[in-house]
Coordinates of C-alpha atoms in Angstrom, one line a residue:
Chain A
X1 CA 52.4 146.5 177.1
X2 CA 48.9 146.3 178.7
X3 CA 47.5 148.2 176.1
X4 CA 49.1 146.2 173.6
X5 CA 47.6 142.7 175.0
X6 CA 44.5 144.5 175.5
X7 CA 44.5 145.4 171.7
X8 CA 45.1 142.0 170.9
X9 CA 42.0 140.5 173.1
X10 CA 40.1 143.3 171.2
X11 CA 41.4 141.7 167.6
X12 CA 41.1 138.2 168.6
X13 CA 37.3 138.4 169.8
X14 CA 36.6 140.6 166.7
X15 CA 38.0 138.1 164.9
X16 CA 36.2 135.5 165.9
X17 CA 32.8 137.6 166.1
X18 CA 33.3 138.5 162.2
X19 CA 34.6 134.4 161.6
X20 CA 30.6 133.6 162.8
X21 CA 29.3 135.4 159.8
X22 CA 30.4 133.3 156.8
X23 CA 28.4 134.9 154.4
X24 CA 29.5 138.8 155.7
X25 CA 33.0 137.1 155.0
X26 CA 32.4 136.2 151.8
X27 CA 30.6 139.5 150.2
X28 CA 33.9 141.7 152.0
X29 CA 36.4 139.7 150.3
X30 CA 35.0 140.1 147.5
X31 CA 34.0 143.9 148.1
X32 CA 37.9 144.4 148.6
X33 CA 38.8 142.4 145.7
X34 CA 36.2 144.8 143.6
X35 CA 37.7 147.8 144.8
X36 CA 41.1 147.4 144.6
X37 CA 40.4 145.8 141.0
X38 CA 38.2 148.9 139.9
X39 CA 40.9 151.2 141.2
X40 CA 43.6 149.3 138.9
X41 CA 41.3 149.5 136.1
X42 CA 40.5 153.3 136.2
X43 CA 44.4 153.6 136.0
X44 CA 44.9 151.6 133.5
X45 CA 42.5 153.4 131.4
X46 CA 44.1 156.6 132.1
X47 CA 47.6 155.1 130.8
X48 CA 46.2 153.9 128.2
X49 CA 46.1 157.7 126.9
X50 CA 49.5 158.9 128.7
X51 CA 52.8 156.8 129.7
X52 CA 52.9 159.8 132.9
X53 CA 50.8 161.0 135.0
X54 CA 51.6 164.2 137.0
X55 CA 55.3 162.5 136.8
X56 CA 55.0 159.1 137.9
X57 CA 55.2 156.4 135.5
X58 CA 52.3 153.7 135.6
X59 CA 54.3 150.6 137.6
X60 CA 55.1 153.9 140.3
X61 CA 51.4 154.8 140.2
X62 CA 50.3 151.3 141.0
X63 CA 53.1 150.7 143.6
X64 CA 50.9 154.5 145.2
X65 CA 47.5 152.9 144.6
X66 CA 48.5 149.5 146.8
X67 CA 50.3 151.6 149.0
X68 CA 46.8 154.0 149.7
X69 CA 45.0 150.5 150.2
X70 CA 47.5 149.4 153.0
X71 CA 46.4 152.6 154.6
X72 CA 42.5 152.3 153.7
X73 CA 43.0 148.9 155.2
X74 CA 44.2 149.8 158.3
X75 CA 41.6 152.7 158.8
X76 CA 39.2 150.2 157.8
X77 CA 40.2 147.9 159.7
X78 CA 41.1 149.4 163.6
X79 CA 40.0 153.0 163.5
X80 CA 36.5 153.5 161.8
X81 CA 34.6 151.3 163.5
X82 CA 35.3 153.1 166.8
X83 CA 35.0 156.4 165.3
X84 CA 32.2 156.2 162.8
X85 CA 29.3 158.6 164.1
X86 CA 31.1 159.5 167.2
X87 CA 29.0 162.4 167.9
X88 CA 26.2 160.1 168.4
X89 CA 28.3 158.7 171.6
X90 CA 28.6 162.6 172.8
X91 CA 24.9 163.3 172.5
X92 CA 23.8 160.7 173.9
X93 CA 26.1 160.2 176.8
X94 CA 27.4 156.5 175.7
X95 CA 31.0 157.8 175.7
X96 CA 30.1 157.1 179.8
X97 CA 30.8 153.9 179.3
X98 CA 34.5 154.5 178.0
X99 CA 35.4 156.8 180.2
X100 CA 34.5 154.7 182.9
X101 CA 37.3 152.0 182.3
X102 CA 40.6 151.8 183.7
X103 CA 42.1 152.6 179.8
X104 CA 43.1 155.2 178.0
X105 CA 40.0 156.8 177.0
X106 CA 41.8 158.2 173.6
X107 CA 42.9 154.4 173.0
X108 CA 39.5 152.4 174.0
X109 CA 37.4 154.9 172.1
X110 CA 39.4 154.9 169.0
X111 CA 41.0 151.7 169.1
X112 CA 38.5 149.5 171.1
X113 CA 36.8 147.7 168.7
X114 CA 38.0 146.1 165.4
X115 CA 36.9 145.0 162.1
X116 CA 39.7 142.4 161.4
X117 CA 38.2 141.6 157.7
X118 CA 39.7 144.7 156.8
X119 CA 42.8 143.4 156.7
X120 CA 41.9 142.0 153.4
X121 CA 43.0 145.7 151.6
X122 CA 46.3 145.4 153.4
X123 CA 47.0 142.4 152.2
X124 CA 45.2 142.8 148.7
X125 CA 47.3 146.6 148.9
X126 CA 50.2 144.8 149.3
X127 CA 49.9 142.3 146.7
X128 CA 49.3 145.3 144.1
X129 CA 52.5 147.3 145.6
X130 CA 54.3 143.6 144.6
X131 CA 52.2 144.3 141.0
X132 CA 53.8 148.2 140.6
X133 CA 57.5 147.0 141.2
X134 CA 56.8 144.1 139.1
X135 CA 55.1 146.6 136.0
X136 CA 58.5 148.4 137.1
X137 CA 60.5 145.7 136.4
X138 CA 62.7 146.8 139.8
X139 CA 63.9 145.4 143.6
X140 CA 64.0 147.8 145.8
X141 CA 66.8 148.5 147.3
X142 CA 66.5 148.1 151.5
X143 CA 66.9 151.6 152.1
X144 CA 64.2 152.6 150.1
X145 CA 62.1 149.4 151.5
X146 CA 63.2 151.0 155.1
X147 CA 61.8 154.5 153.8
X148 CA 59.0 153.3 152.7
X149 CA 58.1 151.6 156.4
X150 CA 58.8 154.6 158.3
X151 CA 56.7 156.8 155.7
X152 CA 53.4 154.6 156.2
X153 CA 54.0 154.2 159.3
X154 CA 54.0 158.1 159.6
X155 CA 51.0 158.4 157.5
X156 CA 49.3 155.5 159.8
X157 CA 49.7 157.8 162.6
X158 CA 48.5 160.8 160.6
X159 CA 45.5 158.8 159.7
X160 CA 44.6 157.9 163.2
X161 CA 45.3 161.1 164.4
X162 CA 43.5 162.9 161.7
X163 CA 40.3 160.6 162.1
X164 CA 40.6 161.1 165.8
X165 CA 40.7 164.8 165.7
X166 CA 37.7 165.0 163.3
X167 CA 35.9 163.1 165.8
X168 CA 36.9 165.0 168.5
X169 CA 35.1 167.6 166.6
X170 CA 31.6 166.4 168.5
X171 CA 32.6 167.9 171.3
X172 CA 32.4 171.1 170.6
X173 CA 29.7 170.8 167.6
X174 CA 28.2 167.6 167.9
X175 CA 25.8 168.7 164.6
X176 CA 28.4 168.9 162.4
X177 CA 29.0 164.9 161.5
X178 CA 31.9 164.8 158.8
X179 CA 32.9 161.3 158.4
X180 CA 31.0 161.7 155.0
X181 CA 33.4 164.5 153.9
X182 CA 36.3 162.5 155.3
X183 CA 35.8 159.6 153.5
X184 CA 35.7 162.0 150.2
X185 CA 38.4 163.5 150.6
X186 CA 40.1 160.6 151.7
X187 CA 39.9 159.3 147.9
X188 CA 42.1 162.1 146.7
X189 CA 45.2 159.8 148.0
X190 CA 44.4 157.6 144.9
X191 CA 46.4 159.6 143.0
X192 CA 49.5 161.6 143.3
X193 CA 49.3 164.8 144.0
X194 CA 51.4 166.5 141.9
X195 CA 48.3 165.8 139.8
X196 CA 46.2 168.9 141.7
X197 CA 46.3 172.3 140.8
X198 CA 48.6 174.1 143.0
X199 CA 46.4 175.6 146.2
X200 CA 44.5 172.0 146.3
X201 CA 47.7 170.2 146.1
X202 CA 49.4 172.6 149.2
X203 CA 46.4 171.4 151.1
X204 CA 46.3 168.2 150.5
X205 CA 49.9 168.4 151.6
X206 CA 49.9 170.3 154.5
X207 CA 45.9 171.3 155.4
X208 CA 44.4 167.7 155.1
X209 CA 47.6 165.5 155.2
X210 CA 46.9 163.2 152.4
X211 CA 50.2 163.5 150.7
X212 CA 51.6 161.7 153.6
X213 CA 49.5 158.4 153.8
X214 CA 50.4 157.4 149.7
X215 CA 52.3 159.9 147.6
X216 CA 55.3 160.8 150.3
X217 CA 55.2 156.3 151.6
X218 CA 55.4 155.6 147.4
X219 CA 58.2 157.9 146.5
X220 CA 60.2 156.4 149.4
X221 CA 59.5 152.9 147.7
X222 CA 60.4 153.7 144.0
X223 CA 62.4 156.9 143.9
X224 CA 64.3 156.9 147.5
X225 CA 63.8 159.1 149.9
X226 CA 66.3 161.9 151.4
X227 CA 66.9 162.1 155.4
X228 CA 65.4 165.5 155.5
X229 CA 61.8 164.2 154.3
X230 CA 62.4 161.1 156.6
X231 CA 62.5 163.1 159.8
X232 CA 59.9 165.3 158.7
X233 CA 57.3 162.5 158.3
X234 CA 58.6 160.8 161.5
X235 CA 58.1 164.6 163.4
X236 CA 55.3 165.6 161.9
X237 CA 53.8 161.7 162.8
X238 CA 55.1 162.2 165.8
X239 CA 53.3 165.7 166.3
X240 CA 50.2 164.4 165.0
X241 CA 50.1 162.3 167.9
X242 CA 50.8 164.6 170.3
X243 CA 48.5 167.4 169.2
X244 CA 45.4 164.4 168.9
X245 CA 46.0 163.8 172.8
X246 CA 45.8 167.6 173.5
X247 CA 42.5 167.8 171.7
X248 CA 41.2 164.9 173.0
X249 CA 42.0 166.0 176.2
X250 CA 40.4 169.7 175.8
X251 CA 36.8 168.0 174.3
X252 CA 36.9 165.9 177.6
X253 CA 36.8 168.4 179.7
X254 CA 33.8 170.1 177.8
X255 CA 31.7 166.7 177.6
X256 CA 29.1 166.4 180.6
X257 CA 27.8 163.6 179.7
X258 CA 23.8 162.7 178.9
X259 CA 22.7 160.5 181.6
X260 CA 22.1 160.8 185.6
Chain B
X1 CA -1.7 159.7 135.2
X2 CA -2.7 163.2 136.9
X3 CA -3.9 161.5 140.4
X4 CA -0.5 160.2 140.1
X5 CA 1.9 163.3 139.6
X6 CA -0.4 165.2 141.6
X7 CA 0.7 162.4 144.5
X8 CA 4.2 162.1 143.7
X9 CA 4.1 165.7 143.8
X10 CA 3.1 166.2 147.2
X11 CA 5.3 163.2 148.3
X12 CA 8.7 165.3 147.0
X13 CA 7.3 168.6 148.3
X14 CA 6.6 166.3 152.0
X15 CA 10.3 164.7 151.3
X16 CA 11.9 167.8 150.7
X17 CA 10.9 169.8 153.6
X18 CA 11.7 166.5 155.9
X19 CA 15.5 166.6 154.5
X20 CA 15.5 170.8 155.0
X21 CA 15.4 169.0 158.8
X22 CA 19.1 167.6 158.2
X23 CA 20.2 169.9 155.5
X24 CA 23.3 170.1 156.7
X25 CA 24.1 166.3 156.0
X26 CA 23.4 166.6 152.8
X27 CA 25.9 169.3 152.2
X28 CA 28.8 166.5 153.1
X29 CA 26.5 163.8 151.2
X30 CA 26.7 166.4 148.1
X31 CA 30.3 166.7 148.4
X32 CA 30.7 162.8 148.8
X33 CA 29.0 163.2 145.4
X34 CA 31.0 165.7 143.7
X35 CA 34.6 163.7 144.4
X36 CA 34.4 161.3 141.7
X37 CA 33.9 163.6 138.6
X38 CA 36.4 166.3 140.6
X39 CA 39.1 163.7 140.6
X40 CA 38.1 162.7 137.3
X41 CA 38.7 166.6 136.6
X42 CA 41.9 166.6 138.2
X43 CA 43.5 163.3 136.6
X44 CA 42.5 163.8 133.1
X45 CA 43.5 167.6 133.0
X46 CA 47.0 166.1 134.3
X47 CA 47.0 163.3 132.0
X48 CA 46.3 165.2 129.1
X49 CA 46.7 168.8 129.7
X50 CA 45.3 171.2 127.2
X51 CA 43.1 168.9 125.7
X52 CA 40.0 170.7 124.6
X53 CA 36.3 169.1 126.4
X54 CA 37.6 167.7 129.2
X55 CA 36.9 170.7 131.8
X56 CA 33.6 171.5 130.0
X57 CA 32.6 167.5 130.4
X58 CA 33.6 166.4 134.0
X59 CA 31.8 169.9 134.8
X60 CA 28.8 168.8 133.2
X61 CA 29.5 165.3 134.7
X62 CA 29.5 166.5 137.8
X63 CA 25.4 168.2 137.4
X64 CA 24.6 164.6 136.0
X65 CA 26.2 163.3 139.2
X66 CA 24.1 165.4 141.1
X67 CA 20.5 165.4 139.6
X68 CA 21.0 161.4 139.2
X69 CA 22.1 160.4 142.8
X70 CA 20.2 157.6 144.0
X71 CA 20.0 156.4 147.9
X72 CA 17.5 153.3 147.1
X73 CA 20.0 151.1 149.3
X74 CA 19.0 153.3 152.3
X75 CA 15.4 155.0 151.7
X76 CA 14.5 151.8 150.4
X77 CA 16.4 148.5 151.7
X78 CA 16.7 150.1 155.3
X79 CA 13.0 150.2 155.2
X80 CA 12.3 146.5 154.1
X81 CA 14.7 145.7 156.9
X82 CA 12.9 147.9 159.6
X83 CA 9.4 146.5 158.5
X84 CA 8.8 150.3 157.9
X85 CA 8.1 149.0 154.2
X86 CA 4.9 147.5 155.5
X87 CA 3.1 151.1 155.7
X88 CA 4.2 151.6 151.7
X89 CA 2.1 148.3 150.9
X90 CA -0.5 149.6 152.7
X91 CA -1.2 152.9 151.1
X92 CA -3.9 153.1 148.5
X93 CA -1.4 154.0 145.1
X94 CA 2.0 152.6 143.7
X95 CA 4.0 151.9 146.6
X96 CA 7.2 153.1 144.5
X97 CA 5.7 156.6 145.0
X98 CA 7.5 157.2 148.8
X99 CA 10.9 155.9 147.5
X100 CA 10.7 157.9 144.2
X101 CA 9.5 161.5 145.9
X102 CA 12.0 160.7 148.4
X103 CA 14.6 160.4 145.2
X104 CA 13.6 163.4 143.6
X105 CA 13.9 165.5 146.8
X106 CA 17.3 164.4 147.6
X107 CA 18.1 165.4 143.7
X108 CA 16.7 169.0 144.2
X109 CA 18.8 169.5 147.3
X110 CA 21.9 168.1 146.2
X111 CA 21.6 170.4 142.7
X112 CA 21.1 173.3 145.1
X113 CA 23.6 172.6 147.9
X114 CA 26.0 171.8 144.5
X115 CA 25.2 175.0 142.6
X116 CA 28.0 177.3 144.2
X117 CA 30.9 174.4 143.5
X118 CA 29.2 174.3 139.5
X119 CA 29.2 177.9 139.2
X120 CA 33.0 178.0 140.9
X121 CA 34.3 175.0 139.1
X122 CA 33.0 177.0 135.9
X123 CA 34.9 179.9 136.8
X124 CA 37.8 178.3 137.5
X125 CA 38.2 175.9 135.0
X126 CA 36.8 177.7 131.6
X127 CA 33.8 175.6 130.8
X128 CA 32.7 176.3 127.1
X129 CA 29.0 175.1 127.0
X130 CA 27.2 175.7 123.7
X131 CA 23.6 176.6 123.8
X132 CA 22.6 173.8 121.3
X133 CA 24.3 171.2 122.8
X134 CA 23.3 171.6 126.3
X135 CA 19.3 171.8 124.7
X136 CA 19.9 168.4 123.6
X137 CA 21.5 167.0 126.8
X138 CA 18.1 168.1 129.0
X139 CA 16.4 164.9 127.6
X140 CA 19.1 162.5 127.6
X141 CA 19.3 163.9 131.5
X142 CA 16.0 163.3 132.0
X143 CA 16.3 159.7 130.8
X144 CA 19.5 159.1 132.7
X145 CA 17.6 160.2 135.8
X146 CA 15.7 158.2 135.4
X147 CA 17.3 155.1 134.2
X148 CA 19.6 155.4 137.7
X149 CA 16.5 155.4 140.0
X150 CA 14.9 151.8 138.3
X151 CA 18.2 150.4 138.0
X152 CA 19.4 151.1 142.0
X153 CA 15.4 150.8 143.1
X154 CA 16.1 146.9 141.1
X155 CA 19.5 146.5 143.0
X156 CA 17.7 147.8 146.5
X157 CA 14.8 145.5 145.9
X158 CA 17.8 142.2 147.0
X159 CA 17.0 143.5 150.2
X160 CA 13.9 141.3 149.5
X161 CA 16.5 138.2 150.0
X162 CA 19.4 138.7 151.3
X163 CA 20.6 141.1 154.4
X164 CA 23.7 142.9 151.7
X165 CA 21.5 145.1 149.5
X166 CA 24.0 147.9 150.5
X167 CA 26.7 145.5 148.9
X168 CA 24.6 145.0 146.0
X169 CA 24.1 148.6 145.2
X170 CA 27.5 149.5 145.9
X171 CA 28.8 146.5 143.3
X172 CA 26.2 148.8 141.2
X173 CA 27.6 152.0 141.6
X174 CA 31.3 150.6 141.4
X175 CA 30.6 149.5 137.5
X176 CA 28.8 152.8 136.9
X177 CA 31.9 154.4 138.4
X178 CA 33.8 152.5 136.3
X179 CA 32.0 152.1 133.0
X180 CA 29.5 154.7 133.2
X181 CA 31.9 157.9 131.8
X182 CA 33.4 158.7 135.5
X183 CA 36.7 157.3 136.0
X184 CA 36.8 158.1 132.3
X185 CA 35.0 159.4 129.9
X186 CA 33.9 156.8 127.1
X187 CA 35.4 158.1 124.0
X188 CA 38.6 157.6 125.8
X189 CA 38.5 154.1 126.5
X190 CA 41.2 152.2 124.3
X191 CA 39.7 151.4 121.0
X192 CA 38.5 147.8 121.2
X193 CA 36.0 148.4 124.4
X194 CA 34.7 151.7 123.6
X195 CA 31.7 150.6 121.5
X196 CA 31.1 148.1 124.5
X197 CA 31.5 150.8 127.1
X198 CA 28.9 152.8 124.9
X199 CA 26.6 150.1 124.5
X200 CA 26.2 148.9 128.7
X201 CA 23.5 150.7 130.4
X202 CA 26.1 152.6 132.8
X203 CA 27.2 155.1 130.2
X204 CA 23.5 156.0 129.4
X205 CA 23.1 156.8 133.2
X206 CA 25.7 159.1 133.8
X207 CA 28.5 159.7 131.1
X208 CA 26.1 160.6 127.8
X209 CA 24.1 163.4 129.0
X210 CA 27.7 165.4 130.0
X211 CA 29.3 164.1 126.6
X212 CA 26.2 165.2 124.3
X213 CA 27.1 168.6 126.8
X214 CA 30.7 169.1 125.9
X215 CA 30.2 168.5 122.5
X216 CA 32.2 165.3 121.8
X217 CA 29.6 163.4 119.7
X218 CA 28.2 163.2 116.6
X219 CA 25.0 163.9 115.0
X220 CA 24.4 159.7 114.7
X221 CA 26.6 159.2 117.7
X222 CA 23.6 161.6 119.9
X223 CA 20.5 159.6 118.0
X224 CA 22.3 155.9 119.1
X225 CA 22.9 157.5 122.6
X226 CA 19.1 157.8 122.8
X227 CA 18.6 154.7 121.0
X228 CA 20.2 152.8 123.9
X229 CA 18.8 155.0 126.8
X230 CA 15.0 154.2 126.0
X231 CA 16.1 150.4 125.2
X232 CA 18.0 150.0 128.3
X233 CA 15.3 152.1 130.2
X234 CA 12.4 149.8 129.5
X235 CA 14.6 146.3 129.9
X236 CA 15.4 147.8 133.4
X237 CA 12.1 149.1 134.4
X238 CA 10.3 145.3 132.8
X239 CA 13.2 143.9 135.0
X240 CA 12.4 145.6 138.2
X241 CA 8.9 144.9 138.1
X242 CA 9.5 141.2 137.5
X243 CA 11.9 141.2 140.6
X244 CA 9.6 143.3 142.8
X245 CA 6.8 141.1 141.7
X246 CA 8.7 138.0 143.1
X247 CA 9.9 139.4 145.9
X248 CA 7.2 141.0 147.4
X249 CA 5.4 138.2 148.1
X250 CA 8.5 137.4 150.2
X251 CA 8.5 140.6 153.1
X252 CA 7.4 139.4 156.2
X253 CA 7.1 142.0 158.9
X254 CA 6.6 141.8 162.8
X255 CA 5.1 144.2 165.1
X256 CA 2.0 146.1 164.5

């Protein structure tokens, strides 16, 4: 509960910090709008040429492409800009500071900060999930909806977790800065993956989870999902979590800080 | 003009061995680079599987990629907004010279960092380059490369104005993304754009050296390929100097 009111203060001063830059405001709206609407476009052009694409019509590829910007949102949003060159915080002993408060140091130095402008992909990868049912011409039913909320939620979690653990990564080779790579390969949730070629698409599945943050959420939305996958999201969500704190835990214990 | 190469010369050779420094970031920047014509790769092959040319042209979309990145938005704008830019107007040649050896060294590296993925991708994929073809993509390349650098070196010059350059470059590379052969190549664009898509400058910086590569053009369709490179490379380049022209006499620097 404290954490959660702490998280709020965080969002609400963010807020307000991001508010004073009208201008900053302006140029990310219409960044996101850009984005999302170059994204649309490059799909449409593909089915222009093909009414499927690795299986999924083009209203259920849409429905995946909003659903990936609900995620990108929410990475944008609460976890890069804690996490973004975190091996610069490592090397140069500023992580001090977060270890020194009476928090979670997992939760202040991943979740300490926000960018709330971010939430402009949610909402604009919402608004384009409303777009793919519409092209589908279909309501989900509520246990699909219901699916579909536990999936992202999952793949939330395996995003934080993920993002967290490259991170983490500083401790033990603060040289080797990835969030370039990570971004890159974050942009193969775009698609589904039954589109890769077999070994990429078993990574991407179970190496670099990105099945689970829009092509595992989608399905749920537009073709149902069985329990079986349901609680293997939710455990393997749940394990993500777990095995994040471990880490986080071991690099701790290695860091000895830069300054006297 | 031999003063000139003789200094921009030196400046890549300086450049280069000052990235070898952080040669490791520019193994993730490379692979940053290689996503979009990979996922191009992988969508189109899905889309429309066994369709000859498309392996062979995101392949040779993907060297374009590489010998035409430009980081003007950083090397560039970041300098204007340090003040750093003040030492560039004080040299005694072009002051483009530090941004453009700076370019050309990140081009060599990412081509050689991206080398094993090529010769892989070719491996794996079953590229069919033809000799004759790929002899007559070298200058279109060329002129591509060169296109990219004056129209993001324009683009970084905002930085003159406003504090978004990096907004106004990526808004840049997000149409050459789009319309420039990536997130699809041009002669499969529905019907009624396609001459517009081959006409817009974006296509001559990225998408026309890799389809003159893969074979998909004509004889006519390679000559007005040109046509529009060197058209759209000197309205860019009169362009840029017009901007930098009015907006150098903007910079104000501190410090000293």
């Amino acid at each position: 509960m404290r954490l959660l009111r702490l998280f709020g203060a965080t969002f609400s001063i963010s807020l307000r910090r991001q508010l004073a830059f009208r201008a900053d405001l302006a140029f990310q709206a219409l960044t996101t709008v850009i984005g999302v609407a170059s994204g649309l476009a490059a799909l449409g052009i593909v089915y222009t040429q093909t009414r499927s694409l690795g299986g999924w019509g083009l209203g259920e590829a849409v429905v995946l492409l909003g659903t990936y910007q609900i995620v990108s949102g929410v990475l944008a949003t609460f976890i890069e800009p804690n996490v973004v060159w975190f091996a610069g915080q490592v090397t140069s002993g500023k992580l001090d500071d977060v270890l020194l408060k009476p928090v979670p140091s997992i939760f202040l130095a991943s979740l300490g900060s926000c960018a709330p402008l971010g939430l402009t992909q949610v909402a604009m990868g919402l608004a384009v999930v409303g777009a793919g049912l519409r092209e589908m011409d279909a309501i989900p039913r509520a246990y699909n909806l219901f699916g579909w909320l536990v999936m992202l939620s999952a793949g939330i979690a395996i995003t934080w977790a993920s993002r967290v653990l490259l991170a983490s990564l500083a401790f033990w080779a603060p040289a080797m800065e990835l969030d370039v790579v990570y971004g890159a390969v974050w942009q193969f949730g775009r698609y589904p993956v039954s589109v890769y070629p077999q070994p990429v698409r078993f990574a991407l599945t179970w190496v670099l989870p990105v099945a689970f943050v829009s092509t595992l959420p989608a399905q749920a939305l537009v073709r149902g999902v069985g329990p079986a996958l349901l609680l293997l999201g939710t455990a393997i969500g749940a394990a993500s979590l777990l095995v994040v704190q471990l880490v986080w835990s071991a690099g701790l214990r290695r860091y000895t800080s830069a300054t006297s | 003009m031999r003063r000139l190469m003789r200094l921009l010369s030196a400046y890549v050779w300086r450049q280069f061995l000052e990235v070898m420094a952080w040669r490791e970031f520019v193994v993730t920047l490379t692979i940053n680079q290689a996503i979009t014509p990979l996922l191009g790769l992988a969508v189109w092959s899905a889309a429309l599987p066994g369709r000859s040319g498309i392996s062979t042209y995101y392949v040779a979309l993907l060297v374009v990629q590489l010998m035409t990145v430009s980081y003007e938005h950083h090397t560039l704008s970041n300098g204007i907004y340090a003040g750093e830019f003040s030492n560039d107007l004080l040299k005694p040649h072009a002051t483009v010279l530090p941004t453009l050896g700076m370019n050309v060294a990140m081009r060599i590296w990412h081509l050689l960092v991206g080398i094993p993925l090529i010769a892989a991708l070719v491996l794996v994929v079953g590229v069919s380059l033809d000799a004759r073809h790929s002899l007559l993509a070298v200058p279109a390349l060329v002129l591509a490369a060169a296109l990219r650098f004056v129209f993001t070196y324009a683009l970084a010059l905002s930085a003159l104005w406003t504090q978004q350059a990096h907004w106004v470059v990526g808004f840049g590379e997000t149409l050459i993304f789009l319309l420039g052969g990536s997130a699809a190549p041009i002669t499969l664009f529905p019907e009624g754009v396609r001459p517009l898509g081959a006409a817009l400058p974006f296509r001559a910086m990225l998408g026309f050296p890799a389809e003159i590569a893969s074979g998909s053009l004509s004889g006519a369709e390679v000559l007005a390929g040109y046509g529009w490179q060197v058209l759209w490379l000197g309205a860019l380049t009169a362009t840029a100097a017009v901007v930098w022209r009015s907006g150098v006499r903007r910079y104000t620097a501190v410090g000293g």
